[in-house]
Short mmCIF file of C-alpha atoms and ligand atoms in Angstrom, two decimals:
data_model
loop_
_atom_site.label_atom_id
_atom_site.label_comp_id
_atom_site.label_asym_id
_atom_site.label_seq_id
_atom_site.Cartn_x
_atom_site.Cartn_y
_atom_site.Cartn_z
CA MET J 198 43.88 -4.41 -17.65
CA PRO J 199 45.85 -1.26 -17.53
CA ALA J 200 49.49 -1.36 -19.02
CA PRO J 201 52.19 -2.01 -16.57
CA ILE J 202 53.73 1.06 -14.64
CA ARG J 203 57.19 1.88 -16.30
CA VAL J 204 59.50 2.56 -13.60
CA ALA J 205 63.40 4.17 -14.04
CA VAL J 206 65.39 3.03 -11.12
CA LEU J 207 68.26 5.44 -10.05
CA GLY J 208 70.87 4.30 -7.75
CA ALA J 209 69.96 0.67 -8.27
CA THR J 210 72.74 -0.96 -6.92
CA GLY J 211 72.33 0.61 -3.29
CA SER J 212 69.86 0.11 -0.26
CA ILE J 213 66.67 2.04 -1.79
CA GLY J 214 67.57 0.59 -5.46
CA THR J 215 67.73 -2.96 -4.54
CA GLN J 216 64.53 -2.62 -2.14
CA THR J 217 62.69 -0.90 -5.47
CA LEU J 218 63.67 -4.03 -7.36
CA GLU J 219 61.98 -6.25 -4.69
CA ALA J 220 59.03 -4.24 -4.57
CA ILE J 221 58.51 -4.39 -8.19
CA ALA J 222 59.40 -8.33 -8.45
CA ALA J 223 56.42 -8.45 -5.90
CA LEU J 224 54.48 -6.59 -7.57
CA GLY J 225 54.90 -8.58 -10.60
CA PRO J 226 55.54 -7.61 -14.17
CA ASP J 227 51.50 -7.22 -14.89
CA ARG J 228 51.71 -4.02 -12.56
CA ALA J 229 55.26 -2.81 -12.78
CA VAL J 230 58.35 -3.30 -15.33
CA VAL J 231 61.81 -1.62 -15.02
CA VAL J 232 62.60 0.70 -18.25
CA ALA J 233 66.00 1.99 -17.00
CA LEU J 234 68.55 1.13 -14.02
CA SER J 235 71.52 3.50 -13.04
CA ALA J 236 74.67 2.96 -10.88
CA HIS J 237 77.82 5.17 -10.06
CA SER J 238 80.77 3.11 -10.22
CA ASP J 239 79.43 -0.89 -9.34
CA GLU J 240 79.10 -2.16 -12.83
CA GLU J 241 78.76 -5.59 -11.82
CA GLY J 242 75.81 -4.90 -9.56
CA LEU J 243 74.07 -3.03 -12.35
CA LEU J 244 74.42 -5.74 -14.54
CA ALA J 245 73.26 -8.17 -12.08
CA ALA J 246 70.20 -5.88 -11.57
CA ALA J 247 69.91 -5.60 -15.60
CA ARG J 248 69.40 -9.80 -15.63
CA ALA J 249 65.84 -9.68 -14.70
CA TRP J 250 65.34 -6.74 -17.24
CA PRO J 251 67.21 -7.19 -20.04
CA VAL J 252 65.35 -4.49 -22.04
CA ALA J 253 66.37 -1.58 -19.62
CA GLU J 254 68.49 1.29 -20.66
CA LEU J 255 71.84 1.55 -18.63
CA ALA J 256 73.65 4.13 -17.02
CA LEU J 257 76.98 4.25 -14.96
CA SER J 258 77.48 7.69 -13.87
CA GLY J 259 81.02 7.80 -12.10
CA ALA J 260 83.30 4.95 -14.20
CA SER J 261 83.68 4.02 -17.49
CA ALA J 262 81.67 0.82 -18.37
CA ARG J 263 83.26 -2.19 -19.86
CA ASP J 264 79.94 -3.70 -21.00
CA PRO J 265 78.53 -2.28 -24.12
CA ARG J 266 74.90 -2.78 -23.01
CA VAL J 267 75.80 0.19 -20.82
CA VAL J 268 75.23 3.22 -23.28
CA HIS J 269 75.09 6.14 -20.82
CA GLY J 270 77.87 7.37 -18.72
CA GLY J 271 78.76 10.35 -16.42
CA ALA J 272 76.42 12.48 -14.41
CA GLU J 273 75.26 13.76 -18.01
CA GLY J 274 74.59 10.32 -18.99
CA LEU J 275 72.66 9.96 -16.22
CA VAL J 276 70.43 12.97 -16.96
CA ARG J 277 70.02 11.55 -20.50
CA LEU J 278 68.89 8.29 -19.14
CA VAL J 279 66.03 9.53 -17.30
CA GLU J 280 65.15 11.98 -20.48
CA ARG J 281 65.21 9.15 -22.87
CA CYS J 282 63.72 6.21 -20.91
CA GLY J 283 60.02 7.01 -21.09
CA ALA J 284 59.56 6.17 -17.61
CA ASP J 285 56.07 6.74 -16.02
CA VAL J 286 57.79 6.87 -12.61
CA VAL J 287 61.39 7.60 -11.76
CA VAL J 288 62.64 6.15 -8.32
CA ASN J 289 65.19 8.04 -7.34
CA GLY J 290 67.63 6.28 -4.72
CA VAL J 291 70.99 8.13 -5.84
CA ALA J 292 72.91 8.95 -2.80
CA GLY J 293 73.77 12.84 -1.96
CA ALA J 294 73.50 16.00 -4.10
CA ALA J 295 74.30 14.17 -7.21
CA GLY J 296 70.48 13.19 -7.33
CA LEU J 297 69.41 16.74 -7.72
CA MET J 298 69.62 17.07 -11.64
CA PRO J 299 68.16 13.60 -12.27
CA SER J 300 65.30 14.67 -9.99
CA LEU J 301 64.87 17.72 -12.40
CA ALA J 302 65.18 15.53 -15.27
CA ALA J 303 62.68 13.19 -14.38
CA ILE J 304 59.84 15.96 -13.35
CA ARG J 305 60.61 17.84 -16.82
CA SER J 306 60.30 14.48 -18.78
CA GLY J 307 56.87 14.27 -17.13
CA ALA J 308 57.47 11.48 -15.25
CA ARG J 309 56.12 11.15 -11.45
CA LEU J 310 59.10 11.39 -9.25
CA ALA J 311 59.11 8.90 -6.57
CA LEU J 312 61.97 10.63 -4.36
CA ALA J 313 64.28 9.00 -1.71
CA ASN J 314 67.15 11.55 -2.59
CA LYS J 315 66.38 13.83 0.12
CA GLU J 316 68.95 16.07 -1.00
CA THR J 317 66.89 17.13 -4.10
CA MET J 318 64.38 18.57 -1.37
CA VAL J 319 67.03 20.03 0.69
CA MET J 320 68.97 21.99 -2.10
CA ALA J 321 65.72 23.16 -4.53
CA GLY J 322 62.54 21.96 -2.91
CA SER J 323 60.79 25.17 -3.93
CA LEU J 324 62.35 25.20 -7.69
CA VAL J 325 61.60 21.56 -7.66
CA MET J 326 57.89 21.69 -6.68
CA ASP J 327 57.56 24.71 -8.83
CA GLU J 328 58.62 22.73 -11.72
CA ALA J 329 56.35 19.95 -11.00
CA ARG J 330 53.24 21.92 -10.84
CA ARG J 331 53.97 23.66 -14.17
CA ARG J 332 54.25 20.18 -15.89
CA GLY J 333 51.41 18.90 -14.42
CA THR J 334 53.34 15.85 -12.45
CA ARG J 335 53.94 14.84 -8.75
CA VAL J 336 56.77 14.24 -6.36
CA ILE J 337 55.89 11.22 -4.35
CA PRO J 338 58.07 11.17 -1.30
CA VAL J 339 59.82 7.81 -0.37
CA ASP J 340 61.59 8.48 2.56
CA SER J 341 59.78 6.62 5.38
CA GLU J 342 58.51 9.71 7.47
CA HIS J 343 57.31 11.78 4.19
CA ALA J 344 55.55 8.95 2.76
CA ALA J 345 53.47 8.62 6.13
CA VAL J 346 52.91 12.50 6.11
CA PHE J 347 52.08 12.36 2.37
CA ALA J 348 49.65 9.62 3.04
CA LEU J 349 47.83 11.61 6.07
CA HIS J 350 48.39 14.84 4.04
CA GLU J 351 46.21 13.43 0.78
CA ARG J 352 43.57 12.43 3.25
CA PHE J 353 43.16 15.53 5.46
CA GLY J 354 44.26 18.30 3.06
CA ALA J 355 46.90 20.98 4.00
CA ASP J 356 44.46 23.26 5.45
CA SER J 357 43.42 20.79 8.19
CA ILE J 358 47.00 20.12 9.09
CA GLU J 359 48.40 21.99 12.23
CA GLU J 360 51.72 20.25 12.65
CA LEU J 361 53.80 17.44 11.33
CA VAL J 362 55.88 15.04 13.60
CA LEU J 363 58.45 13.15 12.22
CA THR J 364 59.94 10.31 14.48
CA ALA J 365 63.63 9.33 14.85
CA SER J 366 65.13 6.34 16.16
CA GLY J 367 67.89 8.31 18.09
CA GLY J 368 70.46 6.52 16.00
CA VAL J 369 73.05 3.84 17.51
CA PHE J 370 74.50 6.79 19.87
CA ARG J 371 70.95 7.34 21.55
CA ASP J 372 72.16 5.94 25.02
CA ARG J 373 75.87 6.17 24.71
CA PRO J 374 77.25 8.57 27.55
CA LEU J 375 77.98 11.88 25.84
CA GLY J 376 81.52 12.21 27.71
CA SER J 377 82.37 9.15 25.56
CA PHE J 378 81.78 10.86 22.16
CA GLY J 379 85.04 12.06 21.67
CA SER J 380 86.42 8.32 21.03
CA ILE J 381 83.62 7.35 18.59
CA THR J 382 84.98 5.15 15.38
CA VAL J 383 83.46 5.04 11.79
CA ALA J 384 82.72 1.52 12.57
CA GLU J 385 80.84 2.35 15.27
CA ALA J 386 78.66 5.17 13.66
CA THR J 387 77.79 2.94 10.64
CA ARG J 388 75.64 0.57 12.43
CA HIS J 389 72.08 1.46 12.59
CA PRO J 390 69.80 -0.08 15.11
CA ASN J 391 66.42 -0.48 12.98
CA TRP J 392 67.34 0.13 9.29
CA SER J 393 69.61 -1.28 7.09
CA MET J 394 70.87 1.79 4.60
CA GLY J 395 73.87 3.33 2.94
CA ALA J 396 76.67 4.54 4.99
CA LYS J 397 76.21 8.30 4.68
CA ILE J 398 72.61 7.98 5.81
CA THR J 399 73.46 5.88 8.55
CA ILE J 400 76.36 8.20 10.16
CA ASP J 401 73.50 11.15 9.56
CA SER J 402 70.99 8.74 11.80
CA ALA J 403 73.42 8.77 14.13
CA THR J 404 74.39 12.49 14.56
CA MET J 405 70.55 13.41 13.56
CA ALA J 406 71.47 15.50 10.43
CA ASN J 407 69.23 12.95 8.53
CA LYS J 408 66.41 14.29 10.56
CA GLY J 409 67.57 17.69 9.84
CA LEU J 410 67.62 17.19 6.37
CA GLU J 411 64.04 15.47 6.68
CA VAL J 412 63.00 18.65 8.68
CA ILE J 413 63.71 20.65 5.65
CA GLU J 414 62.44 18.09 3.30
CA ALA J 415 59.11 18.11 4.77
CA VAL J 416 59.27 22.05 4.86
CA ARG J 417 59.61 21.99 1.20
CA LEU J 418 57.43 18.94 0.02
CA PHE J 419 54.24 20.33 2.40
CA GLY J 420 54.81 24.24 2.19
CA ILE J 421 54.68 24.11 5.98
CA ALA J 422 56.25 26.32 8.43
CA PRO J 423 59.56 24.92 10.23
CA GLU J 424 57.98 25.89 13.54
CA ARG J 425 55.08 23.44 12.57
CA VAL J 426 57.20 20.67 11.87
CA LYS J 427 58.61 18.82 15.17
CA VAL J 428 60.69 15.80 15.83
CA LEU J 429 60.27 12.96 18.50
CA VAL J 430 62.69 10.18 19.36
CA HIS J 431 60.82 7.07 19.04
CA PRO J 432 63.32 3.97 19.43
CA GLN J 433 61.10 1.10 18.01
CA SER J 434 60.99 2.74 14.64
CA ARG J 435 57.23 1.81 13.78
CA VAL J 436 55.50 5.08 14.12
CA HIS J 437 56.94 6.73 10.86
CA ALA J 438 55.25 10.05 11.46
CA LEU J 439 52.10 11.83 12.73
CA VAL J 440 50.05 14.63 11.60
CA ARG J 441 47.97 16.88 14.26
CA THR J 442 44.93 17.88 12.47
CA THR J 443 43.62 21.25 13.57
CA ASP J 444 40.94 19.53 15.85
CA GLY J 445 44.00 18.38 18.28
CA THR J 446 44.06 15.04 16.95
CA LEU J 447 47.10 13.12 16.35
CA TYR J 448 47.15 10.45 13.40
CA ALA J 449 49.89 8.03 13.02
CA GLN J 450 51.06 5.78 10.16
CA VAL J 451 52.09 2.64 11.76
CA SER J 452 54.15 -0.06 10.23
CA GLU J 453 57.32 -2.51 10.23
CA PRO J 454 60.52 -0.59 9.34
CA ASP J 455 60.62 -1.60 5.91
CA MET J 456 61.21 0.76 2.83
CA ARG J 457 59.76 -1.49 0.43
CA VAL J 458 56.26 -0.27 1.55
CA PRO J 459 56.86 3.24 0.94
CA ILE J 460 58.49 2.41 -2.05
CA GLN J 461 55.64 0.43 -3.24
CA ASN J 462 53.22 2.99 -2.45
CA ALA J 463 55.18 5.81 -4.46
CA ILE J 464 55.40 3.51 -7.64
CA THR J 465 51.48 2.58 -7.45
CA TRP J 466 50.04 6.09 -6.47
CA PRO J 467 47.40 7.18 -6.19
CA ALA J 468 46.46 3.28 -6.03
CA LEU J 469 47.10 1.67 -2.49
CA GLU J 470 47.70 -2.15 -3.43
CA PRO J 471 48.10 -5.25 -1.36
CA CYS J 472 51.92 -4.94 -0.09
CA ALA J 473 53.97 -8.17 0.59
CA PHE J 474 56.16 -6.11 3.11
CA GLY J 475 55.80 -4.06 6.58
CA ARG J 476 52.62 -5.68 8.29
CA LEU J 477 53.16 -4.95 11.74
CA ASP J 478 51.19 -6.95 14.78
CA LEU J 479 50.59 -4.21 17.63
CA ALA J 480 50.10 -6.79 20.09
CA GLY J 481 52.67 -6.83 22.87
CA ALA J 482 54.43 -3.69 20.96
CA ARG J 483 56.04 -1.40 23.37
CA LEU J 484 56.04 2.46 21.63
CA GLU J 485 58.07 5.13 23.39
CA PHE J 486 58.52 8.91 22.46
CA SER J 487 60.57 11.40 23.81
CA GLU J 488 62.16 14.89 22.94
CA PRO J 489 65.45 14.79 21.46
CA GLU J 490 68.37 15.97 23.74
CA ALA J 491 70.01 19.10 22.45
CA ALA J 492 73.41 18.39 23.49
CA ARG J 493 73.44 14.86 21.97
CA TYR J 494 72.02 16.05 18.48
CA PRO J 495 73.48 19.41 17.59
CA LEU J 496 72.72 19.08 14.12
CA LEU J 497 69.25 18.93 14.35
CA ASP J 498 69.17 22.40 15.98
CA LEU J 499 71.63 23.61 13.27
CA ALA J 500 68.75 22.40 10.53
CA TYR J 501 66.16 24.90 12.05
CA GLU J 502 68.74 27.40 12.15
CA ALA J 503 69.27 27.01 8.44
CA LEU J 504 65.41 27.09 7.72
CA ARG J 505 65.26 30.42 9.54
CA SER J 506 68.44 31.51 7.49
CA GLY J 507 66.75 30.64 4.29
CA GLU J 508 67.18 28.57 1.15
CA GLY J 509 70.95 29.24 0.58
CA ALA J 510 71.57 27.96 3.96
CA CYS J 511 69.90 25.03 3.67
CA VAL J 512 71.87 24.39 0.53
CA ALA J 513 75.10 25.16 2.77
CA TYR J 514 73.95 22.84 5.70
CA ASN J 515 73.52 19.61 3.28
CA ALA J 516 76.79 20.22 1.44
CA ALA J 517 78.78 20.69 4.77
CA ASP J 518 77.36 17.66 6.20
CA GLU J 519 78.44 15.64 3.03
CA VAL J 520 81.79 16.92 3.12
CA ALA J 521 82.00 16.53 6.80
CA VAL J 522 80.78 12.90 6.96
CA GLU J 523 83.14 12.04 4.09
CA ALA J 524 86.04 13.62 6.23
CA PHE J 525 84.78 11.36 9.20
CA ARG J 526 84.77 8.19 6.91
CA SER J 527 88.14 8.79 5.62
CA GLY J 528 89.62 9.39 9.32
CA THR J 529 90.57 13.21 8.72
CA LEU J 530 87.71 14.34 11.32
CA PRO J 531 86.52 13.27 14.47
CA TYR J 532 82.82 12.35 15.06
CA LEU J 533 82.05 15.66 17.27
CA GLY J 534 83.84 17.48 14.31
CA ILE J 535 80.62 16.93 12.13
CA ALA J 536 78.49 19.23 13.68
CA ARG J 537 81.32 21.92 14.29
CA VAL J 538 82.05 21.86 10.61
CA VAL J 539 78.22 22.47 9.80
CA GLU J 540 78.12 25.16 12.48
CA ALA J 541 81.25 26.94 11.05
CA VAL J 542 79.80 27.05 7.59
CA LEU J 543 76.34 27.99 8.52
CA ALA J 544 78.17 31.06 10.04
CA GLY J 545 78.87 32.29 6.40
CA ARG J 546 76.16 34.56 4.32
CA TRP J 547 73.82 32.39 2.11
CA PRO J 548 71.39 34.01 -0.10
CA ALA J 549 67.80 33.82 1.20
CA ARG J 550 66.35 32.49 -1.87
CA VAL J 551 67.90 30.48 -4.56
CA ALA J 552 65.97 31.28 -7.76
CA THR J 553 67.80 29.14 -10.12
CA PHE J 554 69.29 25.87 -10.21
CA ASP J 555 72.72 27.25 -10.99
CA GLU J 556 72.37 29.41 -7.94
CA VAL J 557 71.66 26.31 -6.26
CA LEU J 558 74.92 24.61 -7.48
CA ALA J 559 76.82 27.90 -6.81
CA ALA J 560 75.85 28.03 -3.27
CA ASP J 561 76.59 24.22 -2.98
CA ALA J 562 80.33 24.42 -4.34
CA ALA J 563 80.84 27.48 -2.20
CA ALA J 564 79.53 25.57 0.83
CA ARG J 565 81.74 22.53 -0.03
CA ALA J 566 84.99 24.56 -0.10
CA ALA J 567 83.91 26.29 3.22
CA ALA J 568 83.43 22.99 4.81
CA ARG J 569 86.80 21.50 3.43
CA ASN J 570 88.40 24.57 5.06
CA ALA J 571 86.56 24.00 8.30
CA VAL J 572 88.00 20.24 8.34
CA LYS J 573 91.52 21.44 7.92
CA GLY J 574 91.12 23.81 11.38
CA ILE J 575 89.95 20.64 13.31
CA HIS J 576 92.23 17.98 14.29
CA VAL J 577 91.49 14.18 15.12
P1 NDP V 1015 73.52 3.86 -1.01
O1 NDP V 1015 74.65 4.37 -0.71
O2 NDP V 1015 73.15 2.40 -0.30
O3 NDP V 1015 73.27 3.53 -2.54
C1 NDP V 1015 73.71 4.87 -3.32
C2 NDP V 1015 73.04 4.56 -4.95
O4 NDP V 1015 73.48 5.78 -5.53
C3 NDP V 1015 74.03 3.38 -5.30
O5 NDP V 1015 73.41 2.72 -6.38
C4 NDP V 1015 75.28 4.25 -5.97
O6 NDP V 1015 75.80 3.49 -7.07
C5 NDP V 1015 74.43 5.56 -6.44
N1 NDP V 1015 75.45 6.63 -6.33
C6 NDP V 1015 76.42 6.87 -5.41
N2 NDP V 1015 77.09 8.31 -5.71
C7 NDP V 1015 76.52 8.82 -6.90
C8 NDP V 1015 76.53 9.74 -7.50
N3 NDP V 1015 77.48 10.78 -7.40
N4 NDP V 1015 76.00 9.83 -8.85
C9 NDP V 1015 74.91 8.87 -9.05
N5 NDP V 1015 74.72 7.62 -8.58
C10 NDP V 1015 75.42 7.69 -7.38
O7 NDP V 1015 72.42 5.04 -0.47
P2 NDP V 1015 70.86 4.77 -0.03
O8 NDP V 1015 70.08 3.74 -0.98
O9 NDP V 1015 70.83 4.58 1.43
O10 NDP V 1015 70.40 6.22 -0.23
C11 NDP V 1015 70.08 6.71 -1.31
C12 NDP V 1015 69.02 7.97 -1.07
O11 NDP V 1015 67.83 7.83 -0.45
C13 NDP V 1015 69.97 8.79 -0.26
O12 NDP V 1015 69.36 10.37 -0.69
C14 NDP V 1015 69.21 8.88 1.33
O13 NDP V 1015 69.36 9.95 2.20
C15 NDP V 1015 67.62 8.49 0.76
N6 NDP V 1015 67.22 7.45 1.79
C16 NDP V 1015 67.68 6.22 1.78
C17 NDP V 1015 66.83 5.29 2.88
C18 NDP V 1015 67.09 4.02 3.11
O14 NDP V 1015 66.31 3.29 3.79
N7 NDP V 1015 68.26 3.57 2.78
C19 NDP V 1015 65.67 5.84 3.58
C20 NDP V 1015 65.15 7.00 3.05
C21 NDP V 1015 65.88 7.91 2.25
P3 NDP V 1015 77.09 2.55 -6.80
O15 NDP V 1015 76.55 1.22 -6.00
O16 NDP V 1015 77.80 2.32 -8.05
O17 NDP V 1015 78.29 3.43 -5.75
MG1 MG V 1016 63.66 8.76 6.84
#
């Protein structure tokens, strides 16, 4: 029997992290074991996760740890954990731009990167894919739409694929009258109809910035032109993505909305193994699809605009959205201000190419400063 897959779980206390630990437990210790765990400030959650994996190395990136078993601290500590733990697969479930450097460290260590952190691809997709090619390793998407495309892409090959269709639930405000968007509260925006996820991505699902980030992620992961990536609203979240092959046929990936399926597949790749989650019975199911309304989801069009503008604008799109969502959550920006902040930041000048990780981080910092300024000019 082959040795178990050694897995590092970054962001172990989050939505992706906890589901990763469930998927690993379901695979069983003969198939997968956890060698490293990280959290940002939730030390208790980190130690609770470590109970099942007493030999795993631990990192707490955003607070000083009280427990001596947590040996790595700070953002550098998280990178060190990845470098040192000897994982075969690194599952990156860190939230936000902070996920970029750990992704790079994973690839540089030669590990396979099971990537939930979409910001990695949005900010530095070409650099990261180049690095993976150089190191002879792979980036396996965990984001459900990209995992679906990936499975179909592997079967058909890039040359046989004409377009990708990512589905979007439409979020919690899909049917809310547009005239009432001015009064949307944080509590309303952090409820998702189909998925249970972290707060940032849930708000991004309501605005469709999440789908905007995913369009950029798909362009970088699959090396496809932006105009060949389409989005359809599909309220049931059963069809996660489709590919149209060159004969005009559409192929869909269909399952219950359960992240443990793409997580397991990314861990065991290239093997496809029996899975305890996500099996869907289609009898009686209703599956609907429609075009997203531009007025409801301005952040989707802004993502295509960022793609047309270039790599720097994609970094700016992500950074501006992170700042704007944070401001919305803290009560200093209205819901409708999120798109206005991103639009204002994208109107600045951004480099068409980002050739190094330092340039990525510089564009990220500049966009955050511009976004904070834009927030100040919009009143609640
Ligand atoms: P959560 O907010 O639930 O969890 C985030 C995790 O990252 C936590 O473990 C948190 O630690 C840690 N973390 C937060 N900030 C930092 C930081 N600055 N540096 C290092 N670690 C940090 O997020 P999700 O699990 O929902 O999302 C994680 C990523 O996966 C995002 O990029 C998201 O877009 C993507 N994704 C998520 C999906 C989902 O279903 N949830 C689906 C597809 C993609 P602590 O608990 O200590 O704060
Ligand atoms: Mg997704």
